[in-house]
Coordinates of C-alpha atoms and ligand atoms in Angstrom, one line a residue:
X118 CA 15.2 15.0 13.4
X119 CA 14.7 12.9 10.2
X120 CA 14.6 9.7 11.9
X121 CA 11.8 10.3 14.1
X122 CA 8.4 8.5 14.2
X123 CA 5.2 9.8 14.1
X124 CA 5.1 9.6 17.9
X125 CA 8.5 11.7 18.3
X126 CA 7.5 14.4 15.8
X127 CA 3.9 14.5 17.7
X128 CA 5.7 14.8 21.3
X129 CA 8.4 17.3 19.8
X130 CA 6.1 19.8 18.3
X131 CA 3.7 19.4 21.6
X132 CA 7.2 20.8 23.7
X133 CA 7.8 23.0 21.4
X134 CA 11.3 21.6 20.4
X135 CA 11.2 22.3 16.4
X136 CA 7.4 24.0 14.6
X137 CA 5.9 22.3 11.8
X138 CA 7.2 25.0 9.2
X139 CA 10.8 23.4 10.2
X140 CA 10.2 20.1 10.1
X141 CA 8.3 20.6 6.8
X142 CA 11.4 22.3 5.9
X143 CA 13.7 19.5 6.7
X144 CA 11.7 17.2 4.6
X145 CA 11.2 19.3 1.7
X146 CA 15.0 19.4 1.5
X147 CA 15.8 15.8 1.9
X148 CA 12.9 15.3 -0.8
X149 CA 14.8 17.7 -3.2
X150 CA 18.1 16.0 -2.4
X151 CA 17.3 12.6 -3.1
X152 CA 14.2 12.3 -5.6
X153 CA 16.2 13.1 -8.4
X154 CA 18.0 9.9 -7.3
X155 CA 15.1 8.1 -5.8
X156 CA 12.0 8.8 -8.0
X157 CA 9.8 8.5 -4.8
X158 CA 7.9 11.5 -5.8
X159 CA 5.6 12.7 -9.0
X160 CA 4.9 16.1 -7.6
X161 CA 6.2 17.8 -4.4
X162 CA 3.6 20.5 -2.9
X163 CA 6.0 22.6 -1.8
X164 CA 4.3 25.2 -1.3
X165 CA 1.0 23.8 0.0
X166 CA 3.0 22.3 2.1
X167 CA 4.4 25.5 3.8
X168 CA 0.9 27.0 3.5
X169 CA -0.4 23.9 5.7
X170 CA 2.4 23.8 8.3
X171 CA 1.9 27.8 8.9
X172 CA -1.6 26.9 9.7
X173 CA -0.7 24.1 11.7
X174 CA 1.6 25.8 13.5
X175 CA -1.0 28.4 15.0
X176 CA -3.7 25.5 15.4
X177 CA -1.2 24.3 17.6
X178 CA -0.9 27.4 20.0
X179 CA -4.6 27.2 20.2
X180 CA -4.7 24.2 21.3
X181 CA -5.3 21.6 18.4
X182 CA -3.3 18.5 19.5
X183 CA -2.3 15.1 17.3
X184 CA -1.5 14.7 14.3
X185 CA -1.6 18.7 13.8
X186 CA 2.0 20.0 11.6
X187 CA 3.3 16.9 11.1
X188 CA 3.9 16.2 7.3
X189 CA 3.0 13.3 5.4
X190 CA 3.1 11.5 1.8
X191 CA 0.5 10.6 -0.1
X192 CA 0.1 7.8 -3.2
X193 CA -0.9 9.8 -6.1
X194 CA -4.1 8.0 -7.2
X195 CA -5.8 9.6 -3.7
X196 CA -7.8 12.6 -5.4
X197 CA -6.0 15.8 -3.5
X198 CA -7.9 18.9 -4.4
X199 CA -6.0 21.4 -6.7
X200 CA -3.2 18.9 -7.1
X201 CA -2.7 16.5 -10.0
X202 CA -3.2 13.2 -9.1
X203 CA -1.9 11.4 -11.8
X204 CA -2.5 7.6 -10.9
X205 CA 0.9 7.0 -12.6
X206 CA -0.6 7.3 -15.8
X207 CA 0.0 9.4 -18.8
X208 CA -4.2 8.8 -19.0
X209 CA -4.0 11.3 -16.0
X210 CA -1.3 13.1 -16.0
X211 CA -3.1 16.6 -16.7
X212 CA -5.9 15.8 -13.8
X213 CA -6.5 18.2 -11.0
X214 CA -8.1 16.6 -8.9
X215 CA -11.2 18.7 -8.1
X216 CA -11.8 17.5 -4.7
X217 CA -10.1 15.4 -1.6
X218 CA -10.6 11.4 -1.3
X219 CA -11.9 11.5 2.5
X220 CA -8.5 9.6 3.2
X221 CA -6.9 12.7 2.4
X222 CA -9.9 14.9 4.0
X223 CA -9.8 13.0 7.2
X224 CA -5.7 13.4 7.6
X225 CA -5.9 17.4 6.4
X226 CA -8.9 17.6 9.2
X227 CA -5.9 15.9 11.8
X228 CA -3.8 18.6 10.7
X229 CA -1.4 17.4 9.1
X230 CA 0.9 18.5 6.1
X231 CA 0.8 17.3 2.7
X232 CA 4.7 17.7 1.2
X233 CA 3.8 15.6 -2.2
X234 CA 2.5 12.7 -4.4
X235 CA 4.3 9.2 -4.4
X236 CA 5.4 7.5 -7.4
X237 CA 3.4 4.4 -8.0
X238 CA 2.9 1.5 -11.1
X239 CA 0.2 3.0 -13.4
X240 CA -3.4 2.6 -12.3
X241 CA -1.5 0.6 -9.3
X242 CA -1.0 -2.5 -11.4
X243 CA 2.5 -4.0 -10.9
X244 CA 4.5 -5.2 -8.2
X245 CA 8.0 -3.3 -8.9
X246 CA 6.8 -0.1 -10.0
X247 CA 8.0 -0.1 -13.4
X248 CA 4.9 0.6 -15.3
X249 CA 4.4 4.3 -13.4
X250 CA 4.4 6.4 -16.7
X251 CA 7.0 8.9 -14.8
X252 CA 9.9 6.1 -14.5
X253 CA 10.9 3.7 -12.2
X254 CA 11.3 4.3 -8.3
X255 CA 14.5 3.3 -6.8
X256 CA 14.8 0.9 -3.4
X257 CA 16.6 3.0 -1.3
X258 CA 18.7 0.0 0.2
X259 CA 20.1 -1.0 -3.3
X260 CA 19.0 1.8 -6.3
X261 CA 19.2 -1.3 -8.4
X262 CA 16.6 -2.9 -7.2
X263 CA 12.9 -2.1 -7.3
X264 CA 11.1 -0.9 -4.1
X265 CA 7.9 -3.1 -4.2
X266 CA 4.7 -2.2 -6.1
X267 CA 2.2 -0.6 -6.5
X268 CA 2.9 1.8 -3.8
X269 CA 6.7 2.1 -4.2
X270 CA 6.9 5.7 -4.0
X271 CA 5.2 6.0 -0.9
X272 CA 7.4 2.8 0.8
X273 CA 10.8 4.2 -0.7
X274 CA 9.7 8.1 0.9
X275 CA 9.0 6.3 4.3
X276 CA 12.3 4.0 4.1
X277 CA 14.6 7.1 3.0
X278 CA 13.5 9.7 5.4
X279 CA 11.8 11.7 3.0
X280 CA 8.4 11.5 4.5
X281 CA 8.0 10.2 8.1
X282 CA 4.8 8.4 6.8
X283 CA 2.8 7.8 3.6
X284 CA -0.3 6.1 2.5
X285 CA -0.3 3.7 0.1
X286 CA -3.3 1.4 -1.4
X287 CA -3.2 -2.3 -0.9
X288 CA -5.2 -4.7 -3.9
X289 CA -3.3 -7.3 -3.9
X290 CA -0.7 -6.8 -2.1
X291 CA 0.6 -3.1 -2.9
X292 CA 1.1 -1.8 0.5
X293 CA 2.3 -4.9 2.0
X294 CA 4.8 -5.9 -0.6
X295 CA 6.5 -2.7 -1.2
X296 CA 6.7 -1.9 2.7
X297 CA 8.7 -5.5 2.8
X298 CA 10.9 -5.0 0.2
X299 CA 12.2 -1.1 1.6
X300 CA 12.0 -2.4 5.5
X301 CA 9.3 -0.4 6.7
X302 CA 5.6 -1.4 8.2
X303 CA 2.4 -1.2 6.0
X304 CA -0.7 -1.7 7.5
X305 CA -3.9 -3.4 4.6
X306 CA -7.2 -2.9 6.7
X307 CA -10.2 -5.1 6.1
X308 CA -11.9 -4.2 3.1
X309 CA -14.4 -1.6 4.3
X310 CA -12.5 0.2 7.2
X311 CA -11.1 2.7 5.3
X312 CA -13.4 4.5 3.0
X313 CA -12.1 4.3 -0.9
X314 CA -14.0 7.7 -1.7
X315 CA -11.5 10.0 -3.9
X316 CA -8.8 6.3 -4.3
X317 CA -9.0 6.7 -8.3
X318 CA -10.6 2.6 -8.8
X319 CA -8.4 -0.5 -9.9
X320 CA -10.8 -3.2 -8.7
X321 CA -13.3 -2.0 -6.2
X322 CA -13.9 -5.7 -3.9
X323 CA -10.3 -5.8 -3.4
X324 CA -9.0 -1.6 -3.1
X325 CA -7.8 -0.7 0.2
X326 CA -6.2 2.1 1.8
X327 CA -3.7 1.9 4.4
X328 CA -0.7 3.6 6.6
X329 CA 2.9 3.2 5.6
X330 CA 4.9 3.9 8.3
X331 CA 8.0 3.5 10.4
X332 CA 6.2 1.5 13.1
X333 CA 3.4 -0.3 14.3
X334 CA 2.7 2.7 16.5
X335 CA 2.9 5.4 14.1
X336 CA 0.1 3.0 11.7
X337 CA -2.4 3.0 14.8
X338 CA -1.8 6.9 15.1
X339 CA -2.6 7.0 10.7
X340 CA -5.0 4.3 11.1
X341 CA -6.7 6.1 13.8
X342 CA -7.5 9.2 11.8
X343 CA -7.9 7.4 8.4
X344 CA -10.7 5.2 9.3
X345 CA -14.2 5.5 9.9
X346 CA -17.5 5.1 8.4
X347 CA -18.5 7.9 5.3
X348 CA -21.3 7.7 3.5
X349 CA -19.8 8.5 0.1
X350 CA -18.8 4.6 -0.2
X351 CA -21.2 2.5 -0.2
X352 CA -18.7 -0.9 0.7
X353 CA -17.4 1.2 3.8
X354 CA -18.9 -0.6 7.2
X355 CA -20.5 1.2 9.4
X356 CA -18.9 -0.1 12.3
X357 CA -17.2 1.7 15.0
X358 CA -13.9 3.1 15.1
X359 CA -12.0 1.6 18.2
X360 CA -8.9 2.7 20.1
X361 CA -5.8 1.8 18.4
X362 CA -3.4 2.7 20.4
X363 CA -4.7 2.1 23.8
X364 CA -3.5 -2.0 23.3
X365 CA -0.5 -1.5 21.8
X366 CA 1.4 -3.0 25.1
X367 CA -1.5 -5.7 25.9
X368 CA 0.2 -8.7 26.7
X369 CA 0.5 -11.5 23.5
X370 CA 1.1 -14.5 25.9
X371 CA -1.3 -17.1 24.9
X372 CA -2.1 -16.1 21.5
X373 CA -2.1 -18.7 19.0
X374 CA -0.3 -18.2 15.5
X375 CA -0.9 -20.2 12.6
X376 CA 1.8 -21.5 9.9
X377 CA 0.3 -22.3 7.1
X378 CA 2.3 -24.2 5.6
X379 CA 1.7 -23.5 1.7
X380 CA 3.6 -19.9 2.7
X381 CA 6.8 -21.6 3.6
X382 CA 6.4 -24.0 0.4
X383 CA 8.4 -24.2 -2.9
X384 CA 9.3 -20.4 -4.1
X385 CA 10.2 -19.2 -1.1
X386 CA 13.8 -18.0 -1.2
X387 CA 16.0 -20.1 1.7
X388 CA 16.8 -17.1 3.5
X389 CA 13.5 -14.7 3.7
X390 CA 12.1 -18.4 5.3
X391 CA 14.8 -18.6 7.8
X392 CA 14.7 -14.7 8.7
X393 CA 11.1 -15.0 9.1
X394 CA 11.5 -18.4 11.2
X395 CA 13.8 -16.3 13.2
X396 CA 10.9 -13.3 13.7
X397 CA 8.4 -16.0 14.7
X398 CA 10.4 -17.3 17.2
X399 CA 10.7 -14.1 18.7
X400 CA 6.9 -13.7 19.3
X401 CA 7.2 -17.5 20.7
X402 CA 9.8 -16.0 23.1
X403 CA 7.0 -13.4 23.7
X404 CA 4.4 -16.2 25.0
X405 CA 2.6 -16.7 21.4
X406 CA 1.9 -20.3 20.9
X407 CA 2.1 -22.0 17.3
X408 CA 0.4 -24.1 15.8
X409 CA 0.2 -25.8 12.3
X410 CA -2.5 -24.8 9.3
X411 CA -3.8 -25.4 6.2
X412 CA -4.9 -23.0 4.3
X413 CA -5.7 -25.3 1.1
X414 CA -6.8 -23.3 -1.9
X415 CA -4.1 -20.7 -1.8
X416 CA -2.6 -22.3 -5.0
X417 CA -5.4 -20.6 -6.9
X418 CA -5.2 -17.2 -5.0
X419 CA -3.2 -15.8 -8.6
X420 CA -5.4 -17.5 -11.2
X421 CA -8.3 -15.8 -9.1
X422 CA -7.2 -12.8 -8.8
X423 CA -5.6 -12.2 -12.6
X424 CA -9.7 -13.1 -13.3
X425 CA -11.4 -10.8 -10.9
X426 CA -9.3 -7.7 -10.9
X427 CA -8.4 -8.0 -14.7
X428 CA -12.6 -7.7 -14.6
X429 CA -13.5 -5.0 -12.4
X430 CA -10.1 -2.7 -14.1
X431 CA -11.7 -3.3 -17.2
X432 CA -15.2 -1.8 -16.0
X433 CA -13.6 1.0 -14.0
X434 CA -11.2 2.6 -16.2
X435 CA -13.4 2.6 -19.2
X436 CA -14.4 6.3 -17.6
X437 CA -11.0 6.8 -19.4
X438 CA -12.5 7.4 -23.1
X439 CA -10.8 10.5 -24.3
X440 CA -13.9 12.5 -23.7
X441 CA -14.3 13.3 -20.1
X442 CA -11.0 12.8 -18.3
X443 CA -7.5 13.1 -19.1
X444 CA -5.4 12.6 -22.2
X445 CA -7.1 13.0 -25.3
X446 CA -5.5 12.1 -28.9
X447 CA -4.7 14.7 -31.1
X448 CA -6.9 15.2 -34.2
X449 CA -8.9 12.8 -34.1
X450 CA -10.7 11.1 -36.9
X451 CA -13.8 10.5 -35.9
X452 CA -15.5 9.4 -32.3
X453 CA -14.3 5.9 -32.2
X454 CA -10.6 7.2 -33.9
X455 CA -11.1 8.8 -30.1
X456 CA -12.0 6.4 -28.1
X457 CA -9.2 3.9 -30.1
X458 CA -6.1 6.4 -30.1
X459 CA -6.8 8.4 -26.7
X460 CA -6.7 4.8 -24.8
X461 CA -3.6 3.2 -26.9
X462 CA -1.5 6.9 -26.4
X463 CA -2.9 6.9 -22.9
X464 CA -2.7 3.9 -21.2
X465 CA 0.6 1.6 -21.1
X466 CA 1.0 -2.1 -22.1
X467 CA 0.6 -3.5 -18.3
X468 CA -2.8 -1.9 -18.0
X469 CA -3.8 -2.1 -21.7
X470 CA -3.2 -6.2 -21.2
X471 CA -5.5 -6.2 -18.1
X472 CA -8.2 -4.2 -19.6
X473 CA -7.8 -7.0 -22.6
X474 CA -8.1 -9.9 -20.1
X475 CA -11.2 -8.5 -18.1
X476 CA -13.2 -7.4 -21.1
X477 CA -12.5 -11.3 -22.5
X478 CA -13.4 -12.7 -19.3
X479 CA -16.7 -10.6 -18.4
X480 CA -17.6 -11.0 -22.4
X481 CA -20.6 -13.7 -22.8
X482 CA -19.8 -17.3 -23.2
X483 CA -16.7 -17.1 -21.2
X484 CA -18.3 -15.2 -18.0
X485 CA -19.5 -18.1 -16.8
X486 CA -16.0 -20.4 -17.0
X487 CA -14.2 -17.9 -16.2
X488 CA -15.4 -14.7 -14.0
X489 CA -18.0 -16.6 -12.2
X490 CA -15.7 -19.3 -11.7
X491 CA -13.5 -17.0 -10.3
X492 CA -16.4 -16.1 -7.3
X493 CA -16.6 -19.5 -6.8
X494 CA -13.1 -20.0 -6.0
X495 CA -12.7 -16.7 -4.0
X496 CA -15.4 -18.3 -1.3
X497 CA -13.1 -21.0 -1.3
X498 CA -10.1 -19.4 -0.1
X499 CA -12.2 -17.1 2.5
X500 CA -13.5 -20.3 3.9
X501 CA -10.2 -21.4 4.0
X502 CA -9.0 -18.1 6.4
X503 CA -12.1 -18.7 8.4
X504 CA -11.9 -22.4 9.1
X505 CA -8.4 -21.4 10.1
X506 CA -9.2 -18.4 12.4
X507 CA -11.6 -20.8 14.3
X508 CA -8.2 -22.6 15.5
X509 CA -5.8 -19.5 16.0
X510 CA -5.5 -15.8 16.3
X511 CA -3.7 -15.0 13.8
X512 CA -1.7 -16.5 10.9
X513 CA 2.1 -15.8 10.4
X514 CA 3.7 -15.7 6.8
X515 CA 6.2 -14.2 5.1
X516 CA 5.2 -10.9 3.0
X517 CA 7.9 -11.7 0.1
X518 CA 9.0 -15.1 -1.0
X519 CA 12.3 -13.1 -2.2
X520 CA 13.9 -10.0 -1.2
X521 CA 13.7 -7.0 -3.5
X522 CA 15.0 -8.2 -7.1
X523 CA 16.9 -6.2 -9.9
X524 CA 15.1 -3.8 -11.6
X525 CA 14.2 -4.8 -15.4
X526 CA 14.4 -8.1 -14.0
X527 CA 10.7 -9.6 -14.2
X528 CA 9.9 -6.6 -16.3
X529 CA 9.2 -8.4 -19.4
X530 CA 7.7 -11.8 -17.8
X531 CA 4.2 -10.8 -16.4
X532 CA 3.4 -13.9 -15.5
X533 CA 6.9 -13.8 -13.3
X534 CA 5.7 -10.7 -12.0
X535 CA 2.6 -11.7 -11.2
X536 CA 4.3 -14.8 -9.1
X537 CA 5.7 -12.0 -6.8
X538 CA 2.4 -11.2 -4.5
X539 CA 1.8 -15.1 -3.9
X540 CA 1.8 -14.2 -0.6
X541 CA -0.2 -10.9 -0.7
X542 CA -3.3 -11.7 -2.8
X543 CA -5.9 -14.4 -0.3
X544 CA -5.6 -11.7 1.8
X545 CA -7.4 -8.9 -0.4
X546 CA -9.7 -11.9 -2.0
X547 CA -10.6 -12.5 1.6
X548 CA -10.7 -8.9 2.2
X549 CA -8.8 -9.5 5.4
X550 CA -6.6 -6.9 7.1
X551 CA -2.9 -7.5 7.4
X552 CA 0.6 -6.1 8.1
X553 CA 4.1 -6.2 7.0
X554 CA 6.9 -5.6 9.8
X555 CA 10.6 -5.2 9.0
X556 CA 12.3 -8.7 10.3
X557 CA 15.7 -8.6 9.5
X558 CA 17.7 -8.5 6.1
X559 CA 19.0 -11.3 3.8
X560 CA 21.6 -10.3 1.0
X561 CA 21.7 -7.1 3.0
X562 CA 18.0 -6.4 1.7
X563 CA 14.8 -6.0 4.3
X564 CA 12.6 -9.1 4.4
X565 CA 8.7 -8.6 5.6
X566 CA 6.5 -10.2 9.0
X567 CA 3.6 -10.8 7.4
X568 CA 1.1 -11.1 10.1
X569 CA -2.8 -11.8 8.8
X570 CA -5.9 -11.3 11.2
X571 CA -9.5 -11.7 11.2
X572 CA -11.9 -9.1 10.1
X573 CA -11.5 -5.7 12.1
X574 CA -8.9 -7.3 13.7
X575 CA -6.5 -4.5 13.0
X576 CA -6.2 -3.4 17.0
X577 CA -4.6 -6.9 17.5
X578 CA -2.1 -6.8 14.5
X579 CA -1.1 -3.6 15.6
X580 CA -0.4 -5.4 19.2
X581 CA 1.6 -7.7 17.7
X582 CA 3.6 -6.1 15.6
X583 CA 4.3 -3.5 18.2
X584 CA 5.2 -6.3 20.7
X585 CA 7.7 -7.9 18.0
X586 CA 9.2 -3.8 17.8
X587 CA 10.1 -3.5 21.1
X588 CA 12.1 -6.2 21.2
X589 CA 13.9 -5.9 17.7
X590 CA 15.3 -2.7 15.9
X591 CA 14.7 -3.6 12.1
X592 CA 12.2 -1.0 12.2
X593 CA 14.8 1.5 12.8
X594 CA 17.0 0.5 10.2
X595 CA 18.2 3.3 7.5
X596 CA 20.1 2.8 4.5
X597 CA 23.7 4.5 5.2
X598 CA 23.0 6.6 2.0
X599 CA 20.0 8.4 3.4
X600 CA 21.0 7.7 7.0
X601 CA 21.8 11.4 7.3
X602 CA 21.1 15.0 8.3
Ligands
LIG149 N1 0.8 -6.5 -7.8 C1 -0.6 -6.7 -7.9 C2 -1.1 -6.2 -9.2 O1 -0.3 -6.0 -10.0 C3 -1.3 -5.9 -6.8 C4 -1.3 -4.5 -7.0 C5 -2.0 -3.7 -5.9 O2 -2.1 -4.2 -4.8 N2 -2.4 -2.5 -6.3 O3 -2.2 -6.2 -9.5

C-alpha cells in the first residue's frame, strides 16, 4: 500500500479496499520507523491525524469524493492551526500557529489528512537542509548525503514512503532542488497561483508554494486543490483555476523545447548532463522538437538573487524582535539587550548573515548600487525567458548540476552552497512555474528534468512531465531501505 500514488490511494478508498484510518495508520508507522533515521519530520500529528481520517472516513460514506482521507505532509513554515509551526527555527520553535495558511485550508477543505510537519533549512534559507535548528535531514537514497533544500523534509517523506505527498515552498529553488536530489517530482507554480497566506515570509516576490509528489499526476490532483484566487494575498492573481488533469494525455508532438545552452555549461557534473540528454531525447522520441536558446543574463541570476532576497528576509523577519513572536532572551537588560540577544539566541548564522547582507544593501547610499541594481537586472533575465518563450514552448534544463553531495560538505562555504541552485533561481526572479521529474540516477543518486514554462503554464508542464512518466519508471523508484511494507 506504501507505494501508491495519490491516484491509487484516491481509487482504493473510493472501492473501499483499505479506510483512511488504515492508511493513516500505515504511514504513521513507517513515519515512526524511519524519522529517527531520516529526520524528515519536526512534529508528527498523530493524533490529529487519526481525528481527521475518522472524519474522512464518514465524509466518504456520504458521499465526499477526491482527495477526502488521503494523508499528506506539510513544510513546517505553512501556519497549521493548533500545531507549531516552527519554520526550522529555534526563533519559532514555541509557535502555535493560531490559524491555517489557505494552502493548508484549502487541502483540509479536500479532505485530506495531515500526519505531520517536514523538516526544512531555517526560515527556508539553504539548499541542503543543514541550517534547520532541529538537525539535518537525511537523503533516503544515501543517509550521507543531504536531501536538497529548503524543503528536504517534505522531498525525503515523499521519496521514503512516509507521506504519499507533501508541500514544500519554492524561492529559489527549494522545491525543485530537493525533489531532484531524492528522485521525486516538485511542481514551483508561477508566482501568484498559489496564495502565500499563512507561508511564514522569506522573500515575498519570489515565495511559492507547490506539490511534492510521486508524479506528475498526483501534482495536478495537489495543484488542483491548492490553487486559486484568495483575497488574503494581495500578489495572488485572480485568474481562473483550470483543469489540470483533463490534459494530462494531450498529445506533445510538435512542441518545441528550448536548450539553453548556459544550463549545460561549465559546473555541470558529466553525468547529470548526459542523464538529462538521455530524458530529452525521450520527449524527442515523443514528437517534441528542439531547438537551441540563449538565455543570456543567467550568469547573474545568483548575484541577483543573494541582493533581492537577502533584502526582502531582512524586512520580513524583523517581526522577530523578542517582543511579539517566538523565543525571547532570558533576563534581559534593557529593550535593546532584547531586541540584541532574543535575535543572536534565536536565529542561526545562515539567516543572521542574510539579514546582515539585506539590511547593508537596502541601507542608503548602497540601495541604489546595489538593491535597485538588482531590479534592474531581474528585468533582464525575465526578458530573457520571454524573448525565449516567443521561439519555443518550453525550455528543458537540468534541476541539479550535481547529484545530491555529502552532508557537511558545502556546509561551511556559502558561497559553494549558494552555487548549488544555479539552475533553480531565473526561474523564481522570473516568477515562472516549473517542475523537476525524476530522470534516471548517476552514482546511484536521482538526477532532476527540469522542465520551465511560461506564466500559468502549469497545465502543460504537467502534460509533459506526465508524457515523459509513462514511458519511464524513475518515478517509481524506491530506495531498497524504505522499499518495504
Ligand atoms: N537555496 C536557496 C536559498 O538558500 C533557495 C531557498 C528556497 O527556495 N527557499 O535561499
Amino acid at each position: 500500500m506504501y507505494k501508491k500514488t495519490l491516484a491509487e490511494l484516491i481509487a482504493g478508498l473510493e472501492a473501499g479496499e483499505f479506510s483512511s484510518v488504515e492508511l493513516t495508520q500505515m504511514y504513521l508507522e513507517r513515519i515512526k520507523r524511519w524519522n529517527p533515521e531520516l529526520n524528515a519530520f519536526i512534529t508528527i500529528t498523530e493524533e490529529l491525524a487519526l481525528t481527521q481520517a475518522k472524519q474522512a472516513d464518514q465524509q466518504r460514506h456520504q458521499g465526499k469524493g477526491g482527495l477526502t482521507g488521503v494523508p499528506i505532509a506539510h513544510k513546517d513554515l505553512f501556519c497549521s492551526q493548533g500545531v507549531r509551526s516552527s519554520c526550522g527555527s529555534k526563533m519559532l520553535d514555541n509557535f502555535i500557529a493560531p490559524y491555517n495558511a489557505t494552502v493548508v485550508e484549502n487541502l483540509q477543505q479536500a479532505g485530506m489528512v495531515l500526519l505531520g510537519k517536514t523538516n526544512m533549512d531555517e526560515f527556508a534559507m539553504g539548499s541542503s537542509n543543514e541550517t534547520s535548528y532541529y538537525g539535518c535531514v537525511k537523503n533516503p537514497w544515501d543517509v550521507s548525503k543531504v536531501p536538497g533544500g529548503s524543503s528536504g523534509g517534505s522531498a525525503a517523506a515523499v521519496a521514503a514512503r512516509l507521506a504519499p505527498a507533501s508541500t514544500g515552498t519554492d524561492t529559489g529553488g527549494s522545491i525543485r532542488q530537493p525533489a531532484s536530489l531524492c528522485g521525486i517530482t516538485g511542481l514551483k507554480p508561477t508566482y501568484g497561483r498559489v496564495s502565500r497566506y499563512g507561508m511564514v515570509a522569506f522573500a515575498s516576490s519570489l515565495d511559492q508554494a507547490g506539490p511534492m509528489t510521486q508524479t506528475a499526476e498526483d501534482a495536478a490532483l495537489l495543484l488542483q486543490a491548492m490553487a486559486g484566487f484568495d483575497a488574503k494575498d494581495s500578489t495572488c492573481v485572480p485568474q481562473e483555476v483550470p483543469d489540470y488533469l483533463s490534459g494530462l494525455n494531450n498529445d506533445i508532438a510538435g512542441l518545441t523545447l528550448g536548450l539553453p545552452k548556459e544550463y549545460f555549461a561549465e559546473g555541470l557534473d558529466d553525468e547529470v548532463a548526459s542523464t538529462v540528454q538521455q530524458a530529452i531525447s525521450e520527449l524527442q522520441k515523443l514528437g517534441a522538437k528542439l531547438v537551441d536558446i540563449e538565455l543570456p543574463h543567467s550568469h547573474l541570476s545568483i548575484p541577483t538573487y543573494y541582493v533581492v532576497a537577502p533584502a526582502e528576509c531582512s524586512s520580513n523577519l524583523a517581526r522577530y524582535d523578542g517582543v511579539r513572536f517566538g523565543y525571547r532572551c532570558q533576563n534581559p537588560k534593557d529593550l535593546e539587550d532584547l531586541y540584541k540577544r532574543s535575535r543572536s539566541e534565536g536565529l542561526g548564522a545562515e539567516v543572521q548573515r542574510r539579514i546582515m547582507i539585506g539590511t547593508y544593501v537596502l541601507s542608503s547610499g548602497y540601495y541604489d548600487a546595489y538593491y535597485l541594481q538588482a531590479q534592474k537586472v531581474r528585468q533582464l533575465i525575465r526578458q530573457d525567458f520571454q524573448q525565449a518563450f516567443e521561439k519555443v514552448d518550453m525550455i528543458v534544463a537540468p534541476t541539479s548540476p550535481t547529484v545530491a553531495f555529502a552532508l557537511g560538505d558545502k556546509f561551511n562555504d556559502p558561497v559553494t552552497m549558494y552555487l548549488s541552485d544555479i539552475d533553480t533561481i531565473a526561474v523564481n526572479l522570473a516568477g515562472l512555474p516549473a517542475m523537476s521529474i525524476p530522470a534516471g540516477f548517476s552514482q546511484q543518486l536521482p538526477v532532476g528534468l527540469q522542465l520551465i514554462g511560461n506564466y500559468f503554464d502549469e497545465a502543460k508542464l504537467l502534460n509533459v512531465a506526465h508524457s515523459y512518466q509513462q514511458q519511464t519508471d524513475w518515478h517509481c523508484q524506491i530506495s531498497d531501505g524504505f522499499n518495504v511494507e
